[in-house]
mmCIF file of C-alpha atoms in Angstrom:
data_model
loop_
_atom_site.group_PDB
_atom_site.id
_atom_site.type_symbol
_atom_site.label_atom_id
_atom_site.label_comp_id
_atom_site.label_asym_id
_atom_site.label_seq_id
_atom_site.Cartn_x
_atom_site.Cartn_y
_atom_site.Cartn_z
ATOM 1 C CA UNK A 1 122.623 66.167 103.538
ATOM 2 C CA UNK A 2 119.851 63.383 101.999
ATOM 3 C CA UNK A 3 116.855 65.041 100.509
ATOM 4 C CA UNK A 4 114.441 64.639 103.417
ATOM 5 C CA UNK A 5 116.574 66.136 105.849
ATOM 6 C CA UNK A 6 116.941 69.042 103.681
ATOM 7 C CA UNK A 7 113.635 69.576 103.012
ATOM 8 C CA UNK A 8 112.630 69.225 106.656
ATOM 9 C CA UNK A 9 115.219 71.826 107.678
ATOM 10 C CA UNK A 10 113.355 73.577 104.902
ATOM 11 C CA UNK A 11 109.828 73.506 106.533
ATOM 12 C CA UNK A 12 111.132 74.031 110.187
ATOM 13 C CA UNK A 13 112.608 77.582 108.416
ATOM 14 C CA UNK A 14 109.109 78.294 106.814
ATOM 15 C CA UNK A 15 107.680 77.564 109.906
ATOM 16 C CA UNK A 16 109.761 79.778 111.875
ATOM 17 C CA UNK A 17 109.080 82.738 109.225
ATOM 18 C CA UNK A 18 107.592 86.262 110.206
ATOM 19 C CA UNK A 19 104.130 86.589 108.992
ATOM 20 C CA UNK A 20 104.924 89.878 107.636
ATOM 21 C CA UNK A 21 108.047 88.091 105.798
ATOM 22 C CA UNK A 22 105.686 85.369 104.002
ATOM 23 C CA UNK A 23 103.198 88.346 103.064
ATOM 24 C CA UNK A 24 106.065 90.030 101.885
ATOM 25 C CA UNK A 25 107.337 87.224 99.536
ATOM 26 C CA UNK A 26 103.728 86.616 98.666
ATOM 27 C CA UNK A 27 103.045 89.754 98.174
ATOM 28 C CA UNK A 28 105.872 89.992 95.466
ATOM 29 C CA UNK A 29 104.958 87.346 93.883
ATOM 30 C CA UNK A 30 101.770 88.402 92.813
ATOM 31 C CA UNK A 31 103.210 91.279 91.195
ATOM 32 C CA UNK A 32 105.444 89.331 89.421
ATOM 33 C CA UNK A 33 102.540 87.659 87.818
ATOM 34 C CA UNK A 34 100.463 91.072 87.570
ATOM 35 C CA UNK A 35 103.528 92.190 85.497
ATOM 36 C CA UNK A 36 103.424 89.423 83.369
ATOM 37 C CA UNK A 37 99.569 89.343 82.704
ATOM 38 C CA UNK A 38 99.601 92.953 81.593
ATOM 39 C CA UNK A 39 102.262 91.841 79.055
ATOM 40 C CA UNK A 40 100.107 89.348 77.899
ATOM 41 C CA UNK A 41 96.697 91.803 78.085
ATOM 42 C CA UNK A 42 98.642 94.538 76.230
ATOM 43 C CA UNK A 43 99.845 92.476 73.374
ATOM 44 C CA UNK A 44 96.233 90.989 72.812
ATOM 45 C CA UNK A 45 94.919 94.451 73.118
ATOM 46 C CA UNK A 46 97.104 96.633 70.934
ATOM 47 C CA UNK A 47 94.802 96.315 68.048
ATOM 48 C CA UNK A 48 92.083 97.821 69.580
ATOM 49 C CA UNK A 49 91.417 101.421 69.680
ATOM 50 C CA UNK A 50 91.863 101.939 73.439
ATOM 51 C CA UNK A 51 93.235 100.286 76.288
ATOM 52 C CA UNK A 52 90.318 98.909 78.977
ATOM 53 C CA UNK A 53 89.395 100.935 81.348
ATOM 54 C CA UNK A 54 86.646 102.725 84.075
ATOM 55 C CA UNK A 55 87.233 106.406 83.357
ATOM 56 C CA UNK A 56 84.337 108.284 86.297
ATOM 57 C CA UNK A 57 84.806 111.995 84.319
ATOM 58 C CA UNK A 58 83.642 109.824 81.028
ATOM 59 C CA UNK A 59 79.957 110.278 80.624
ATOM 60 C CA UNK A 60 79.536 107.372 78.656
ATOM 61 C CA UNK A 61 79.935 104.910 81.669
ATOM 62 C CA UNK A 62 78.654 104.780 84.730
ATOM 63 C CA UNK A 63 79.895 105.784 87.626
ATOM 64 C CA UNK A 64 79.549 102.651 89.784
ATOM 65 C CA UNK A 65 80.678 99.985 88.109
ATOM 66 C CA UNK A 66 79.135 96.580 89.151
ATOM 67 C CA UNK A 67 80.985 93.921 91.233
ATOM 68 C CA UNK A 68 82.772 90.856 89.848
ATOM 69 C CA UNK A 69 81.588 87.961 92.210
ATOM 70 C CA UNK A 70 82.300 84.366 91.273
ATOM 71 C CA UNK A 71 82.998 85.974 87.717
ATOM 72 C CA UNK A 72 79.628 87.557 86.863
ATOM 73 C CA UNK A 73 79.157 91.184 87.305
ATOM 74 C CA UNK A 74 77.086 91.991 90.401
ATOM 75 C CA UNK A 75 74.954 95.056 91.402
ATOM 76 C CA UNK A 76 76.819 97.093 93.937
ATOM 77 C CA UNK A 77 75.858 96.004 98.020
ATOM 78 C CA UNK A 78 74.680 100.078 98.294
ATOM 79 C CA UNK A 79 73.580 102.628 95.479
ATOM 80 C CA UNK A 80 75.248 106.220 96.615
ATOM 81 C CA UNK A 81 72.954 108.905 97.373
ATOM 82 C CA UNK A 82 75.004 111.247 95.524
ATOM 83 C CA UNK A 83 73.645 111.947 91.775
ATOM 84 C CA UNK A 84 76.185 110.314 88.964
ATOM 85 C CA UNK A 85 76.312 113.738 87.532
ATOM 86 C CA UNK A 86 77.567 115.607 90.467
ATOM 87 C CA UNK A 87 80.216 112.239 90.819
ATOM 88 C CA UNK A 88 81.278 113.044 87.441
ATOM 89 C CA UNK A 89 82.344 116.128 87.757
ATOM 90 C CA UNK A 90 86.381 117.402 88.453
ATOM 91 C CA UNK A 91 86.531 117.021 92.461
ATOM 92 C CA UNK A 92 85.493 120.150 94.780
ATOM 93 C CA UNK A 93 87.180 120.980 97.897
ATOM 94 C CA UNK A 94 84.669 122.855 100.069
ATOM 95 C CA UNK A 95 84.853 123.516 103.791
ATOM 96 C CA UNK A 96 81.915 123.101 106.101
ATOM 97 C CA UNK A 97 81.140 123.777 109.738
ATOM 98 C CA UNK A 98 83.176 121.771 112.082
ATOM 99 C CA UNK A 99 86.232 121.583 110.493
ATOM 100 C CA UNK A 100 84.918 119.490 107.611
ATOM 101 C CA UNK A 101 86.413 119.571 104.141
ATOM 102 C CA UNK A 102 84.085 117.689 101.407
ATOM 103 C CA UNK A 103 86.609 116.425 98.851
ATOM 104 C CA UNK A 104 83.537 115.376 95.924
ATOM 105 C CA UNK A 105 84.145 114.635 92.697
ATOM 106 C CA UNK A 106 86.108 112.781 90.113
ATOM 107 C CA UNK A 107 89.938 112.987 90.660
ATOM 108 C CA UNK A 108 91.653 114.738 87.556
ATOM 109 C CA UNK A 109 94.836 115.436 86.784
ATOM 110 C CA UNK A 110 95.357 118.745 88.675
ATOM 111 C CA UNK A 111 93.496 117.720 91.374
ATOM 112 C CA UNK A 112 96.301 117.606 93.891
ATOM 113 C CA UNK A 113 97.468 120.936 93.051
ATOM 114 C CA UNK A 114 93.924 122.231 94.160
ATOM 115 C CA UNK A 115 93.543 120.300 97.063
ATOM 116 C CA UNK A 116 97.294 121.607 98.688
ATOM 117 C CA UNK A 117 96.238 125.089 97.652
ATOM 118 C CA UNK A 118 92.722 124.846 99.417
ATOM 119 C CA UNK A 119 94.983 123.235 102.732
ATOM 120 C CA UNK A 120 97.424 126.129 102.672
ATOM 121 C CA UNK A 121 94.756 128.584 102.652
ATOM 122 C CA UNK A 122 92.322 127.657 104.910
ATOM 123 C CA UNK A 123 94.163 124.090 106.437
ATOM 124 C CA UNK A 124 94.529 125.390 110.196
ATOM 125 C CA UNK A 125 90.682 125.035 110.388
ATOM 126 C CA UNK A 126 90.694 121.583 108.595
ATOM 127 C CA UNK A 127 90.492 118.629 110.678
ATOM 128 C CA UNK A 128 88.912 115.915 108.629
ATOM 129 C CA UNK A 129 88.466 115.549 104.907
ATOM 130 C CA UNK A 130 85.143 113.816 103.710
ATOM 131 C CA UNK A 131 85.417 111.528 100.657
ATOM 132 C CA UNK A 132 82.827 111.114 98.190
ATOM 133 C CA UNK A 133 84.684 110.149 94.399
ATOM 134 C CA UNK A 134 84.931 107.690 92.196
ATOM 135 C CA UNK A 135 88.936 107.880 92.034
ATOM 136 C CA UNK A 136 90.611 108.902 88.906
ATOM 137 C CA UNK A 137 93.880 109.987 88.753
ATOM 138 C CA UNK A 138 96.580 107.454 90.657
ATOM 139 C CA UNK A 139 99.716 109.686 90.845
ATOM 140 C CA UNK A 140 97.062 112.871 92.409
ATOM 141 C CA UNK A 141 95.517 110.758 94.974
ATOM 142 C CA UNK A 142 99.191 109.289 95.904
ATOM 143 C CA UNK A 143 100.055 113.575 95.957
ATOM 144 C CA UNK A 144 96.489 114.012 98.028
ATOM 145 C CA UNK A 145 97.115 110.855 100.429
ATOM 146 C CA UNK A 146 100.267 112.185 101.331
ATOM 147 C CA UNK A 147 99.291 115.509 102.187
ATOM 148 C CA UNK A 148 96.820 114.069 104.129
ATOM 149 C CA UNK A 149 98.991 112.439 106.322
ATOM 150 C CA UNK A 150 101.644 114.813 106.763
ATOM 151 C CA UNK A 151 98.697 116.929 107.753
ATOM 152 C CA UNK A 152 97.758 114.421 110.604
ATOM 153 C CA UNK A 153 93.961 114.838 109.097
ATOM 154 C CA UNK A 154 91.076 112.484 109.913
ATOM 155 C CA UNK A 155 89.616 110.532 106.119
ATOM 156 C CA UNK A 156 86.032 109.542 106.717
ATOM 157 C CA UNK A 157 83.544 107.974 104.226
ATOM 158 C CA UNK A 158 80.210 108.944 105.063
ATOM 159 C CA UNK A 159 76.982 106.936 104.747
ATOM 160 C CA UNK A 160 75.674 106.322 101.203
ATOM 161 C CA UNK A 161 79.466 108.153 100.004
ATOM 162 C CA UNK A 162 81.309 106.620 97.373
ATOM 163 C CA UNK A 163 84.760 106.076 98.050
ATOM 164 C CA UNK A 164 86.205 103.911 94.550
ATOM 165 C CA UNK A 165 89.284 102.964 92.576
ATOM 166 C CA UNK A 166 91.574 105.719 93.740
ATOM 167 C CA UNK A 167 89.613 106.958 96.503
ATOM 168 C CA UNK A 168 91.031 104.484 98.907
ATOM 169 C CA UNK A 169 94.451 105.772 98.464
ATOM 170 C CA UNK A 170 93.437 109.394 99.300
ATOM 171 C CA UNK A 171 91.589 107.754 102.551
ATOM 172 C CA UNK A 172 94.458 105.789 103.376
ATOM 173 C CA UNK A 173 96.380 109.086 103.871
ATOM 174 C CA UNK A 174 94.279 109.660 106.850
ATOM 175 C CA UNK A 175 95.741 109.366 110.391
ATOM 176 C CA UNK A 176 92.800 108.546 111.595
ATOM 177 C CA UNK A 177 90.130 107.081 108.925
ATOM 178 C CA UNK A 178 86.123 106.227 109.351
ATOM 179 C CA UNK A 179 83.667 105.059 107.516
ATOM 180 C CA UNK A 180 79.953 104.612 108.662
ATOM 181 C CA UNK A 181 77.408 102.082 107.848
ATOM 182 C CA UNK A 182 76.359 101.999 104.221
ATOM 183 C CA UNK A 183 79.638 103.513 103.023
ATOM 184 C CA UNK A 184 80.608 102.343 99.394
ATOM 185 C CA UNK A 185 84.442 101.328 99.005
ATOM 186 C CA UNK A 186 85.752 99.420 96.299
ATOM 187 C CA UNK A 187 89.272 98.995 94.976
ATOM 188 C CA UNK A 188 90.678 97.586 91.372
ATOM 189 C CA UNK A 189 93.542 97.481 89.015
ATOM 190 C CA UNK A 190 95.349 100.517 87.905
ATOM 191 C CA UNK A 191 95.471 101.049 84.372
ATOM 192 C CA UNK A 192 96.108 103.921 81.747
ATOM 193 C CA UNK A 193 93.662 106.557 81.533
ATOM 194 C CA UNK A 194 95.387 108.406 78.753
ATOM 195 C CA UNK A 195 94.245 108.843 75.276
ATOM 196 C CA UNK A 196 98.077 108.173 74.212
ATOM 197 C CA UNK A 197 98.320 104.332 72.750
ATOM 198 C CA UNK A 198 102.216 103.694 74.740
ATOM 199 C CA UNK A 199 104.215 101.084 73.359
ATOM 200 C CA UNK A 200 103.626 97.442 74.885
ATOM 201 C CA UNK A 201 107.060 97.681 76.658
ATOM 202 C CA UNK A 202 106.692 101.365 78.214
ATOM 203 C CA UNK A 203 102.323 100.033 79.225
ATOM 204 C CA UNK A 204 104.376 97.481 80.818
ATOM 205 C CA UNK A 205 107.309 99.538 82.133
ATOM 206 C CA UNK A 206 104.032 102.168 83.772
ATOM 207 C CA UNK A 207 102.195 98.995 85.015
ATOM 208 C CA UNK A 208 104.820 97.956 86.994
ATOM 209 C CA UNK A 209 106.497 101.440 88.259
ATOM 210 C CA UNK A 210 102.575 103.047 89.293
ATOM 211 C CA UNK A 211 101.701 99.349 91.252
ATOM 212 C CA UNK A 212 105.186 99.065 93.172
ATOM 213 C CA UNK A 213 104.244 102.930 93.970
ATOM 214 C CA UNK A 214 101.132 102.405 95.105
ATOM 215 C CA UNK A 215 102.104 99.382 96.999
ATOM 216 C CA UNK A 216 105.011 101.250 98.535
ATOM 217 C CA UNK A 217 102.101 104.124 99.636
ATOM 218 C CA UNK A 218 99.753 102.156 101.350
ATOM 219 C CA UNK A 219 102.317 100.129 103.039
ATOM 220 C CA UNK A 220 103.820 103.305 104.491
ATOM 221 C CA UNK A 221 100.185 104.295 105.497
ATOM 222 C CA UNK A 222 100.190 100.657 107.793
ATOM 223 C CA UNK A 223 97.405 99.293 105.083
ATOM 224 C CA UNK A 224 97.275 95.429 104.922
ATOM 225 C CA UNK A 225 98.804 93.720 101.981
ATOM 226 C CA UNK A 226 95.342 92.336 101.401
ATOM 227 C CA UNK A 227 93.678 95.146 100.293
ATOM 228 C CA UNK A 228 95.848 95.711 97.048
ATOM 229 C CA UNK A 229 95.698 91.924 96.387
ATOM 230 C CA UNK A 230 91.846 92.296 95.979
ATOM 231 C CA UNK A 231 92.611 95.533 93.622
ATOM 232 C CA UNK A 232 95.297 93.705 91.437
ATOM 233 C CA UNK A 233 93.012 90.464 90.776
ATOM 234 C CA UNK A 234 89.712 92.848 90.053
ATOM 235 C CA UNK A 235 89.505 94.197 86.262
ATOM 236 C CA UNK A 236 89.494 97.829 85.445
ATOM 237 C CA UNK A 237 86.036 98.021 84.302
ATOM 238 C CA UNK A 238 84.599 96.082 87.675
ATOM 239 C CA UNK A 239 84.913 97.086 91.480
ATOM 240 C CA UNK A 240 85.698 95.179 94.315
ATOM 241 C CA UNK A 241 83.762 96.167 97.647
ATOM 242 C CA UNK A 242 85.293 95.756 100.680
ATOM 243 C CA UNK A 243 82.975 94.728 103.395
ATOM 244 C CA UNK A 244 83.166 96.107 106.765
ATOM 245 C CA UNK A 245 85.304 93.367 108.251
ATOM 246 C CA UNK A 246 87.765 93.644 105.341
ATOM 247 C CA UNK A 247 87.674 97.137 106.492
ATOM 248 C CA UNK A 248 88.968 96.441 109.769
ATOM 249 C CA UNK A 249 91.058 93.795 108.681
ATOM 250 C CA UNK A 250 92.791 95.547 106.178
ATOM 251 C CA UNK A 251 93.147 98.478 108.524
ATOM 252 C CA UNK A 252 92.056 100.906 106.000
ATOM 253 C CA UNK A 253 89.829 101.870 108.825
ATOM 254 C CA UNK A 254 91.569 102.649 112.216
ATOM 255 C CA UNK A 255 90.091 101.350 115.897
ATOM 256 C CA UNK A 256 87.589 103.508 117.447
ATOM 257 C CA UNK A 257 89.110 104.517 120.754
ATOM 258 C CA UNK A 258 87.004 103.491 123.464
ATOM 259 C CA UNK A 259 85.311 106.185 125.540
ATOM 260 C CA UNK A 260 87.291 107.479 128.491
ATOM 261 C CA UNK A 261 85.324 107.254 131.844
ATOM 262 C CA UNK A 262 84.840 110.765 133.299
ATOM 263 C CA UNK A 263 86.662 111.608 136.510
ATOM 264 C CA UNK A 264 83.731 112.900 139.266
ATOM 265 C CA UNK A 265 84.841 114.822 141.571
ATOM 266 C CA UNK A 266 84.878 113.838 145.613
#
């Protein structure tokens, strides 16, 4: 075969490709070259005295970090109403009227064992869990989302509620999952939280295994691919805030059901 006809047998093939197949193959891709650029990062950083970072139970930073838009640091769209103190502080599971649980608070190691203790006491009256955090701990919220789901609980992100970093992968648990106007999501890369300095191989070795998890998670959850490519490409220290259409178009919030009509009677 000459090497035009291969190469238009090659594009008919491409052409005839599954969406979901060339997200797929995109998809891995760009972890490939995630991988790679934490080798790089790690190896430039392991002079320093820590790796980089946005810790939310550290009191030394602030809680919302700004956007990065066009490479500058941005304010965030929406300052929560919740006081950065309060966000600091280990999450709180407390249950109020309706079958509301309020799930506040930085996610800390531990946090998962709380939260399936609180839903095996009192989870028959739980219906929806309300997210206000600036994440925290990846392999809890992965623990949290999970529960969530096998649950079949509601995730909703309430106006001026802060919903960051690994927030988004406790919503994405949800079976159903809202957020109203003004509600503050934002997504970015994973990276160790530890005070242990690992090795550059096992940073890399942790790199890869928590983003194929977390990749593996909210594809499970039906999230689209898109929302973790805007988390791998965003630095640790920076958010980036999904806008209400990426919302929807990501699916990490569900279609509101339209109102049934009401049968009258004859």
């Amino acid at each position: 075969m000459n090497p035009a006809a291969a190469a238009s047998k090659a594009w008919q093939a491409f052409a005839r490709a599954d969406d979901s197949v060339i997200m797929r193959g995109a998809f891995y891709g760009l972890l490939a070259t995630a991988a790679l650029f934490v080798v790089i990062d790690i190896r430039e950083l392991s002079m320093e005295a820590a790796l980089p970072g946005h810790d939310p139970l550290q009191t030394d930073q602030p809680v919302l970090p700004p956007a990065l838009t066009d490479g500058k640091p941005h304010a965030p769209p929406v300052e929560p109403t919740t006081p950065a103190e309060r966000l600091r502080q280990p999450i709180r599971f407390e249950l109020q009227p309706g079958g509301i649980l309020l799930a506040e608070g930085a996610i800390d190691p531990g946090a998962a064992a709380r939260f399936r203790q609180e839903i095996e006491t009192r989870g028959e009256y739980v219906k929806t869990v309300w997210l206000n955090s600036p994440g925290g701990a990846v392999d809890d919220a992965l623990t949290i989302s999970t529960l969530i789901r096998e649950k079949k609980l509601t995730t909703r992100v309430s106006t001026g509620a802060l919903c960051a970093s690994s927030c988004p992968i406790v919503m994405a648990g949800g079976l159903t999952r809202e957020a109203e106007k003004d509600a503050v999501i934002g997504v970015h890369q994973v990276f160790n939280g530890s005070r242990e300095r690992p090795s550059p191989e096992e940073a890399m070795s942790s790199a890869q295994a928590t983003t194929a998890r977390v990749a593996r998670h909210l594809q499970e959850m039906g999230i689209g691919a898109g929302l973790w490519f805007h988390a791998l490409e965003t630095p640790p220290d920076r958010l980036y805030y999904l806008t209400e259409a990426e919302l929807k178009e990501f699916k990490l919030v569900t279609p509101v059901a339209p109102p049934q009509p009401v049968a009258r009677k004859k």
